[in-house]
Coordinates of C-alpha atoms and ligand atoms in Angstrom, one line a residue:
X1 CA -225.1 169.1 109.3
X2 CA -222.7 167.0 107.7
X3 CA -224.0 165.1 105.0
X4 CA -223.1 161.5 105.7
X5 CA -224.6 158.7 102.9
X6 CA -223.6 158.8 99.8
X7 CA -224.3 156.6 96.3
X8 CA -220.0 156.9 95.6
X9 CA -216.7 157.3 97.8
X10 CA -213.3 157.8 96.4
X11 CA -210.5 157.0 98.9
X12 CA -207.6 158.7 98.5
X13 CA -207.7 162.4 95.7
X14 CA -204.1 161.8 94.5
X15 CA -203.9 161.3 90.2
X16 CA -206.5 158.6 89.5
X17 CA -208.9 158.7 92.5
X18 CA -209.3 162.8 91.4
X19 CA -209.8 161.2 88.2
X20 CA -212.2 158.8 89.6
X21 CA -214.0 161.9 91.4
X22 CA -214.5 163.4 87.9
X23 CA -215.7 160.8 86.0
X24 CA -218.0 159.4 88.7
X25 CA -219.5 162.8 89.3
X26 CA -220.3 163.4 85.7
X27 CA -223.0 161.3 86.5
X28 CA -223.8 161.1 90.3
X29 CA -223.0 164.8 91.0
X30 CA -223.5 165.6 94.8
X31 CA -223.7 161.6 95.3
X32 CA -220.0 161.3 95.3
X33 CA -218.0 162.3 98.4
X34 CA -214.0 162.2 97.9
X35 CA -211.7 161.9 100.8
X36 CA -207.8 162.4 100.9
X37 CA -205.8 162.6 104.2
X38 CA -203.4 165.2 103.0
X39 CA -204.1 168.6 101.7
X40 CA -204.9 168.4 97.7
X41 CA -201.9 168.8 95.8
X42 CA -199.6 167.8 98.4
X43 CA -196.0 166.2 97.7
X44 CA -196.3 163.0 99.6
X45 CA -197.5 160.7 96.9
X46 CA -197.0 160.2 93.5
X47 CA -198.9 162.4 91.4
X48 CA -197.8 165.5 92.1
X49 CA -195.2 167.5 89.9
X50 CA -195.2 169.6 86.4
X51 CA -195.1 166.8 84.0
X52 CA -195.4 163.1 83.3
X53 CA -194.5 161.4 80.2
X54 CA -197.3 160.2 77.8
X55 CA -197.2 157.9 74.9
X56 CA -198.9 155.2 72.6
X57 CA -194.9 153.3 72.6
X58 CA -195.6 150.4 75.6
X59 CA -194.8 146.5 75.5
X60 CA -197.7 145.3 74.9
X61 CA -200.9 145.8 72.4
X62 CA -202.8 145.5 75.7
X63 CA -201.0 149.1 76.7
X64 CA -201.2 150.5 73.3
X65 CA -205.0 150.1 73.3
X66 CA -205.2 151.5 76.6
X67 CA -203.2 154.6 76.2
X68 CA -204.7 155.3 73.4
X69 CA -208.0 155.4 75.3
X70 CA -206.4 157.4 77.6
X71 CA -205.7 160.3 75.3
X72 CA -209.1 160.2 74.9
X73 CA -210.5 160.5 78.1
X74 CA -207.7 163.2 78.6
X75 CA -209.2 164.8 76.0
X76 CA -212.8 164.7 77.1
X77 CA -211.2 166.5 80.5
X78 CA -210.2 169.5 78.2
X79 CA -212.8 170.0 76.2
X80 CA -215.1 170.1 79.5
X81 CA -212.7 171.9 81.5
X82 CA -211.5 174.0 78.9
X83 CA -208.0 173.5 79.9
X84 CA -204.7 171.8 78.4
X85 CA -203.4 168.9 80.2
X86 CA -201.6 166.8 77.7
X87 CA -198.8 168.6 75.0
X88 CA -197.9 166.4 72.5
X89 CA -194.0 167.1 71.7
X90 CA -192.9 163.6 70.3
X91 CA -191.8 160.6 72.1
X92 CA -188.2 159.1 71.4
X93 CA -187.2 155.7 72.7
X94 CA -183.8 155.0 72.5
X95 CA -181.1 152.7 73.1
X96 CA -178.7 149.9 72.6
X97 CA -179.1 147.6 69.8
X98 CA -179.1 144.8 72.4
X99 CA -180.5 146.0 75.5
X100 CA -182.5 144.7 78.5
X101 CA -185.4 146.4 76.7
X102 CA -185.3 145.4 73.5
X103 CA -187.5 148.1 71.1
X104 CA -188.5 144.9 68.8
X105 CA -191.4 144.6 71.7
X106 CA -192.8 148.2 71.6
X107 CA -192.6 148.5 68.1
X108 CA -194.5 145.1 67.2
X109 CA -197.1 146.7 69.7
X110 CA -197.2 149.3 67.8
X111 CA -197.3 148.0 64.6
X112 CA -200.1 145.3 65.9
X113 CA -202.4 148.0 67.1
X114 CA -202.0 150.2 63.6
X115 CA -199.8 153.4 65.5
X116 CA -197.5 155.0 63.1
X117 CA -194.0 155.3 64.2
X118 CA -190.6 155.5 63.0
X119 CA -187.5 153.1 63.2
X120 CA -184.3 155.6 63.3
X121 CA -180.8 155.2 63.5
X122 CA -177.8 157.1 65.8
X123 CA -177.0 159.3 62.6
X124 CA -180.7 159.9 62.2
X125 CA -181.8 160.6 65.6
X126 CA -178.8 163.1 65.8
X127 CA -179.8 164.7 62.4
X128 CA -183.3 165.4 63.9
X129 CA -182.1 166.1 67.7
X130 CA -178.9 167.3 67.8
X131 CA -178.8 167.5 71.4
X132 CA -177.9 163.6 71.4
X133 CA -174.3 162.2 71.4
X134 CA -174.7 158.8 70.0
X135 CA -172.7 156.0 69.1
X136 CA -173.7 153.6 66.1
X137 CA -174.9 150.9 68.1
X138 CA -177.8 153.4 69.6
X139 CA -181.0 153.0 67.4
X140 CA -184.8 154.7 68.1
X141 CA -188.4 154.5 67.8
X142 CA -190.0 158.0 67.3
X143 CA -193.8 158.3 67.9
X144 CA -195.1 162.0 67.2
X145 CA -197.9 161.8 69.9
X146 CA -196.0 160.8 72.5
X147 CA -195.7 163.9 75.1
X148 CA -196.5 165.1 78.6
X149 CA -199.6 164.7 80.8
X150 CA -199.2 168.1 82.8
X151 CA -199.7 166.0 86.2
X152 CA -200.3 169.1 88.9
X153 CA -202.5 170.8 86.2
X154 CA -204.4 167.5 85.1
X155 CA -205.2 167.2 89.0
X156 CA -206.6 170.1 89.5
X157 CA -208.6 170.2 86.8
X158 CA -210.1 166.6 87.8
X159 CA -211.1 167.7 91.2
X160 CA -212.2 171.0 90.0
X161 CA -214.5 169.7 88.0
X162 CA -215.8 167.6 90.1
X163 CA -216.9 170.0 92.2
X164 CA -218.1 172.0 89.5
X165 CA -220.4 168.6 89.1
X166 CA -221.5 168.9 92.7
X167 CA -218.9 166.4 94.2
X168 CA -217.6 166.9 97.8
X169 CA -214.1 166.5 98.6
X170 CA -212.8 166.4 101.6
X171 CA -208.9 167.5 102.4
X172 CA -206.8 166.3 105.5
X173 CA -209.4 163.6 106.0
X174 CA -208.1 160.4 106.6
X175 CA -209.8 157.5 106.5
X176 CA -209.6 155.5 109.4
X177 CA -211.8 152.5 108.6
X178 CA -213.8 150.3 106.2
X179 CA -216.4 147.8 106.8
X180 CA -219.5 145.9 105.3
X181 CA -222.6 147.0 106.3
X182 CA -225.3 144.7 105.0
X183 CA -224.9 145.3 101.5
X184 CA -223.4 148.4 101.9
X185 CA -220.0 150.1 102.9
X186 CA -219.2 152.3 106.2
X187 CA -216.2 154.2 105.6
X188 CA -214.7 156.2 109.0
X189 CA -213.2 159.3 108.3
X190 CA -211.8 162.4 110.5
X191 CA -214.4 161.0 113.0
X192 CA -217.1 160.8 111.3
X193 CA -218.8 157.7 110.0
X194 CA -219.9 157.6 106.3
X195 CA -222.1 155.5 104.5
X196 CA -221.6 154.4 100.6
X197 CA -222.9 151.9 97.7
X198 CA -219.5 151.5 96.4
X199 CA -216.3 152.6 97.7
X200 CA -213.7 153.6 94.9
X201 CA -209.8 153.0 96.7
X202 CA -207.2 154.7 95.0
X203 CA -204.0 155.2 97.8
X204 CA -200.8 154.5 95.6
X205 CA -198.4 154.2 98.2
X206 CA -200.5 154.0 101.2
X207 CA -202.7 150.7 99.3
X208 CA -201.8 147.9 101.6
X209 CA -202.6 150.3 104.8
X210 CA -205.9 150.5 102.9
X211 CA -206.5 147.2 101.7
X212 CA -206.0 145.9 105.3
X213 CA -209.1 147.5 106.3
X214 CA -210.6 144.7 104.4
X215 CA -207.8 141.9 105.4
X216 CA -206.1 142.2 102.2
X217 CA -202.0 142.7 102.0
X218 CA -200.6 142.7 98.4
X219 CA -196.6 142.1 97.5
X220 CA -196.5 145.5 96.3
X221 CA -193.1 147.0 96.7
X222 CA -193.2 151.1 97.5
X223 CA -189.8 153.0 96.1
X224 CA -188.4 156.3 96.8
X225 CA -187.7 157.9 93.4
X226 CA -186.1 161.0 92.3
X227 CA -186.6 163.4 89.2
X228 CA -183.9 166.4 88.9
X229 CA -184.5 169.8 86.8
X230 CA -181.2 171.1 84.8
X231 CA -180.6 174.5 84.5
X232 CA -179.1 173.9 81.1
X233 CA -176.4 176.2 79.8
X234 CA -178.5 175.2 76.0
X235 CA -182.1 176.2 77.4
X236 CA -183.1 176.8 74.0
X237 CA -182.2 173.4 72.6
X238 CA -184.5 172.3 75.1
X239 CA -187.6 173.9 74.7
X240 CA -190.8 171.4 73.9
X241 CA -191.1 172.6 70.1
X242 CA -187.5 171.3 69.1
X243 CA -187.2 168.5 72.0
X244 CA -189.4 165.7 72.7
X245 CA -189.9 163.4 75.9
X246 CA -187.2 160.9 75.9
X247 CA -186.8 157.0 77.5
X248 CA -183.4 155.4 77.3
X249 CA -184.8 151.6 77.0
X250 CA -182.1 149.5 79.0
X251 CA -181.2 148.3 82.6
X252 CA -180.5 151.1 84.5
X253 CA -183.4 153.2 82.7
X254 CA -183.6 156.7 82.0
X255 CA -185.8 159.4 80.6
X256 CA -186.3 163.0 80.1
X257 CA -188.9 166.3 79.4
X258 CA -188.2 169.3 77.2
X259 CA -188.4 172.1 79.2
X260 CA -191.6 172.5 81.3
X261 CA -193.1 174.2 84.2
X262 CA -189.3 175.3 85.4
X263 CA -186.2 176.8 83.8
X264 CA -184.5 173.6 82.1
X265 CA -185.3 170.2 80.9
X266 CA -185.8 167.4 83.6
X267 CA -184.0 163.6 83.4
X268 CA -184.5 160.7 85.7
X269 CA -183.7 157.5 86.3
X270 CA -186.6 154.7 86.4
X271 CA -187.4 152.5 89.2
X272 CA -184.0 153.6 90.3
X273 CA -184.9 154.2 94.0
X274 CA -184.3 152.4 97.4
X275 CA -187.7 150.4 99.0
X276 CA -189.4 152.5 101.7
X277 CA -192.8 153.0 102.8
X278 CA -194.4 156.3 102.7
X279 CA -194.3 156.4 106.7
X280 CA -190.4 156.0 106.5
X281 CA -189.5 158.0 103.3
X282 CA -187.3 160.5 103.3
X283 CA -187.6 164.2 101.1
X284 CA -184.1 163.8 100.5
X285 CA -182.7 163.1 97.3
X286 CA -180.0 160.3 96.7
X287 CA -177.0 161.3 95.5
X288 CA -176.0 158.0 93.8
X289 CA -179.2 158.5 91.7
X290 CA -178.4 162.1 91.1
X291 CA -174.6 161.1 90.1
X292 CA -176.0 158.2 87.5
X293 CA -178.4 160.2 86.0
X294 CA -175.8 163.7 85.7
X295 CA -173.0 161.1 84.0
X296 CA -175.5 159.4 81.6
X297 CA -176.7 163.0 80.7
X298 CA -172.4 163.9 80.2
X299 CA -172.4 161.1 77.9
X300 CA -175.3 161.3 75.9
X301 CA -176.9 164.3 75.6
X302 CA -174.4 166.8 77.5
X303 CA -175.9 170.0 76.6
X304 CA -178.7 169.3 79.0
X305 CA -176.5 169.3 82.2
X306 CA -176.0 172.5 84.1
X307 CA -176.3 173.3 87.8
X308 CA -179.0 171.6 89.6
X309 CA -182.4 173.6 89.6
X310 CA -184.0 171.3 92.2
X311 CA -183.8 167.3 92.7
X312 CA -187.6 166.2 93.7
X313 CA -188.5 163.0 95.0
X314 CA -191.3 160.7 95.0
X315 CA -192.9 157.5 95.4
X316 CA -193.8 154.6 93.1
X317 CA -196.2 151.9 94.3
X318 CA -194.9 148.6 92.4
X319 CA -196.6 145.3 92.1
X320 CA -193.9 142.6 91.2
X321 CA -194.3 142.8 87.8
X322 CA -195.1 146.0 87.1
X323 CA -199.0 145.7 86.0
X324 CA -201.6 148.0 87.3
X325 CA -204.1 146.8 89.9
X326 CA -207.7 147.6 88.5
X327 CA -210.0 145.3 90.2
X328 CA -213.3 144.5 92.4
X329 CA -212.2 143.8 95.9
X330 CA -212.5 140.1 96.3
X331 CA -213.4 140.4 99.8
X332 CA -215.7 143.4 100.1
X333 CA -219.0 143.5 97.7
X334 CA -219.0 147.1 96.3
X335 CA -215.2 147.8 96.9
X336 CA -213.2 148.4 93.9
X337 CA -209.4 149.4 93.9
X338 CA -206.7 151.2 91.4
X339 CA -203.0 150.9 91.7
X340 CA -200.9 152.4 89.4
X341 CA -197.4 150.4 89.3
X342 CA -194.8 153.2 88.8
X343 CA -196.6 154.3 85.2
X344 CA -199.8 155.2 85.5
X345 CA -200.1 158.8 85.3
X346 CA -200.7 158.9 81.7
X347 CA -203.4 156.6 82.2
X348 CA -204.9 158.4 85.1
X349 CA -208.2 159.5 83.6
X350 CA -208.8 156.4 81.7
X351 CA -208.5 154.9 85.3
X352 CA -210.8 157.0 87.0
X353 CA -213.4 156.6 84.5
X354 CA -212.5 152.6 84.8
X355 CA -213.0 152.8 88.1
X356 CA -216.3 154.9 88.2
X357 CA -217.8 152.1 85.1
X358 CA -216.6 149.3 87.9
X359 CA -218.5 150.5 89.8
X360 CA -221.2 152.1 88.3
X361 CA -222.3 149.0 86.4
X362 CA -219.7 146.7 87.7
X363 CA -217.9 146.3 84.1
X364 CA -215.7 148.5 82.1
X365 CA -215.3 149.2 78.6
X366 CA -211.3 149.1 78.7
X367 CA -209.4 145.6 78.8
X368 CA -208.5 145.5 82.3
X369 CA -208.1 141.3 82.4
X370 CA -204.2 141.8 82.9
X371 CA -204.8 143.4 86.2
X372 CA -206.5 141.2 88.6
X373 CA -205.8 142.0 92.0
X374 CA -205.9 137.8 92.1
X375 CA -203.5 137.0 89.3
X376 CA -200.9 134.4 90.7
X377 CA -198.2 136.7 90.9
X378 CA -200.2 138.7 93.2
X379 CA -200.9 135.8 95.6
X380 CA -197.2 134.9 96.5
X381 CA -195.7 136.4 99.2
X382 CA -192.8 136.9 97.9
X383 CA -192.6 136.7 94.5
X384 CA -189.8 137.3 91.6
X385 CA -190.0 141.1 90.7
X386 CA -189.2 142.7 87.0
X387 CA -189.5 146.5 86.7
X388 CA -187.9 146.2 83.3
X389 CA -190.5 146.3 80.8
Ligands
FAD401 C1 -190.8 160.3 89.9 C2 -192.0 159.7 89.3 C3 -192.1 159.7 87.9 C4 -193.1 159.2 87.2 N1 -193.2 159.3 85.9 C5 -194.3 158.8 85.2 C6 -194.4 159.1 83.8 O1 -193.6 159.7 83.2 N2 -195.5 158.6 83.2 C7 -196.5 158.0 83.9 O2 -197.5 157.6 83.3 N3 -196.4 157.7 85.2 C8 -195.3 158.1 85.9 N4 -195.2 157.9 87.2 C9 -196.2 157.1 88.0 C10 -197.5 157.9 88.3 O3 -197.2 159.2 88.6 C11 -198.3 157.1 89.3 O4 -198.5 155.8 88.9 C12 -199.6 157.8 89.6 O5 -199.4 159.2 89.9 C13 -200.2 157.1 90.8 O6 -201.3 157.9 91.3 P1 -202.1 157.4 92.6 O7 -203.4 158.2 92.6 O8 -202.2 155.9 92.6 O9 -201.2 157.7 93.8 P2 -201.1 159.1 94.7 O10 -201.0 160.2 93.8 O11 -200.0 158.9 95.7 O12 -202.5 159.2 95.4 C14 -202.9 158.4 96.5 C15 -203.7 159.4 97.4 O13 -204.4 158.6 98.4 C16 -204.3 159.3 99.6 N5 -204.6 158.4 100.7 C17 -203.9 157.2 100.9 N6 -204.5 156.6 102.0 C18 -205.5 157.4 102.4 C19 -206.4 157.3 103.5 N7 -206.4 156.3 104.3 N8 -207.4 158.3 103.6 C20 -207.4 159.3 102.7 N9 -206.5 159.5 101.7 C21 -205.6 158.5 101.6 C22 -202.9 159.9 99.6 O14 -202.7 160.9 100.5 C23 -202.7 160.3 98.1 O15 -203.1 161.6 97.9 C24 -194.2 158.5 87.9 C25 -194.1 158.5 89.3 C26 -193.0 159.1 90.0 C27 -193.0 159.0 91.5

């Protein structure tokens, strides 16, 4: 008979509600019952591909102190799991002396939160990585832990574990419907009707479908973006030991992997995609995107371009200014919810385990005051939007 009450749900098993699994099933085992509509591991989200960048460099002390509680919770994940997720191979900012992302901010974040890091110049940056064609006006910030959260592996290992806990989860299960239930939650999924303490709601793109269940909409803004893999006549030059993760810090915004988990290094543009929603989403790349990122590769580091490997597209869930949603749900006691904002991968444990202390013991040890799912900006229907940051 299926078992139907449980102490925890987790809606949605993409990055951070696996993550929340985990972390909730550490200590409620069998109590927790994860549901995702898709298969796991499926490519309609956002979570799922070889890599994600990682790094302590962010705009903000507020992000600096998180991430680096995030290496830490990633790290807790391997030493239980026994498996690596995150490989540190340096983390390069780059760009224009004046640029619509000026470094000054992520290296006073740095500085204010006591991360070592370097201040380099074009000559210096090309001394080190030769693979960059600079001009003087380029300067750098170099962070040696900055790296990649292995994003497919990381997942698995989440939800792996929390089964090895004695957590259920429950593919191609959609859920259908949420709704108080004196004090507690019913949650109505592939016809059956479940029964829960707290309900943990993690959906990424699908969020507002969710979050109407409970007659809340957010102005959250869902792109279709693209990443591209370079079979790279220079393979070499680009393997993780002599190349490190790479973010060009202007407006448009690109970044980059060493090679990892295919045949050649992979470059992208951020927040470079057209609005969809994940109903009308396409799986086909945009070639605009594909040409911008292919000429800013030409230009600056041209021994990464060679015939396309495979262009992969996904989606990012953005809220107008590009903060995280990590909140109780205002209009449901016991609901708690987690969007991710286009960046959030790297945090994706430390969100989970956010998520299971919210609500666990309704609090959380990490600073999570910046993402109210009531801050102002969150209340207007239409508000101003910066993905810059
Ligand atoms: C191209 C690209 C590059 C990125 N690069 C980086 C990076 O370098 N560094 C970084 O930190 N972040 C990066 N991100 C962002 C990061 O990947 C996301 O913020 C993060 O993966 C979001 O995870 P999520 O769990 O919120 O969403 P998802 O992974 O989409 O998970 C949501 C899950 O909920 C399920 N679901 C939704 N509704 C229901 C329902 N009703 N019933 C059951 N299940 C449901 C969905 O099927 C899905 O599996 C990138 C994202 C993209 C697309």
């Amino acid at each position: 008979m299926t078992r139907r009450d449980y102490e925890y749900i987790v809606l949605g098993l993409g990055g951070l509600g696996s993550a929340a699994a985990y972390w909730l099933s550490r200590e409620a085992g069998a109590d927790v019952l994860g549901l995702e509509q898709f298969e796991l591991g499926h490519v309609r989200g956002e979570s799922q591909d070889h890599s994600r960048i990682i790094r302590l460099s962010y705009h903000t002390p507020g992000y600096v102190e998180l991430a680096k509680q995030a290496y830490a919770a990633w790290h807790d994940l391997e030493k239980e799991s026994g498996e690596q997720v995150i490989l540190e191979t340096g983390g390069l900012d780059l760009g224009p002396r004046a640029s619509a992302i000026p470094l000054e901010t992520y290296s006073d974040s740095m500085a204010a939160s006591g991360v070592a890091f370097e201040h380099l110049d074009a000559a210096e940056i090309m001394h080190r990585w030769p693979q960059f064609r600079l001009t003087d006006d380029i300067h750098g910030l170099y962070q040696e832990r900055g790296g990649i959260a292995m994003a497919a592996r990381a997942n698995a290992a989440h939800q792996r574990m929390a089964r090895e806990h004695g957590a259920s989860l429950r593919d191609r299960t959609p859920v259908a419907g949420i709704r108080a239930a004196g004090g507690e939650i019913d949650v109505e999924a592939g016809g059956v009707s479940y029964r829960c303490r707290r309900l943990a709601i993690a959906a990424g793109p699908w969020s507002n479908a969710a979050l109407a269940h409970v007659g809340l909409e957010l102005p959250l803004e869902v792109t279709q973006e693209q990443v591209t893999y370079f079979a790279s006549p220079r393979r070499r030059d680009f393997l993780p030991d002599r190349f490190p993760v790479w973010i060009w810090m202007d407006d448009p915004c690109y970044y980059g992997f060493p090679v990892f988990g295919e045949d050649g290094p992979k470059a992208a543009q951020d927040a470079g995609g057209k609005p969809v929603t994940a109903e009308t989403r396409t799986f086909e790349p945009d070639p605009d995107n594909s040409r911008r990122v292919r000429d800013f590769l030409a230009r600056y580091l041209p021994g990464a371009v060679g015939p396309e490997i495979y262009t992969k597209t996904c989606l990012y869930t953005l809220t107008p200014d590009r903060n995280f949603v990590i909140d109780a749900v205002p209009e449901m006691d016991g609901a708690f919810v987690a969007i991710g904002a286009g960046h959030a991968f790297k945090f994706a444990s430390l969100i989970g385990k956010t998520l299971a202390q919210l609500a666990r013991d309704g609090r959380a040890e990490a600073d999570i005051s910046p993402f109210g799912i009531a801050r102002p900006i969150l209340t207007q229907k239409d508000p101003a939007r910066s993905y810059m940051v």
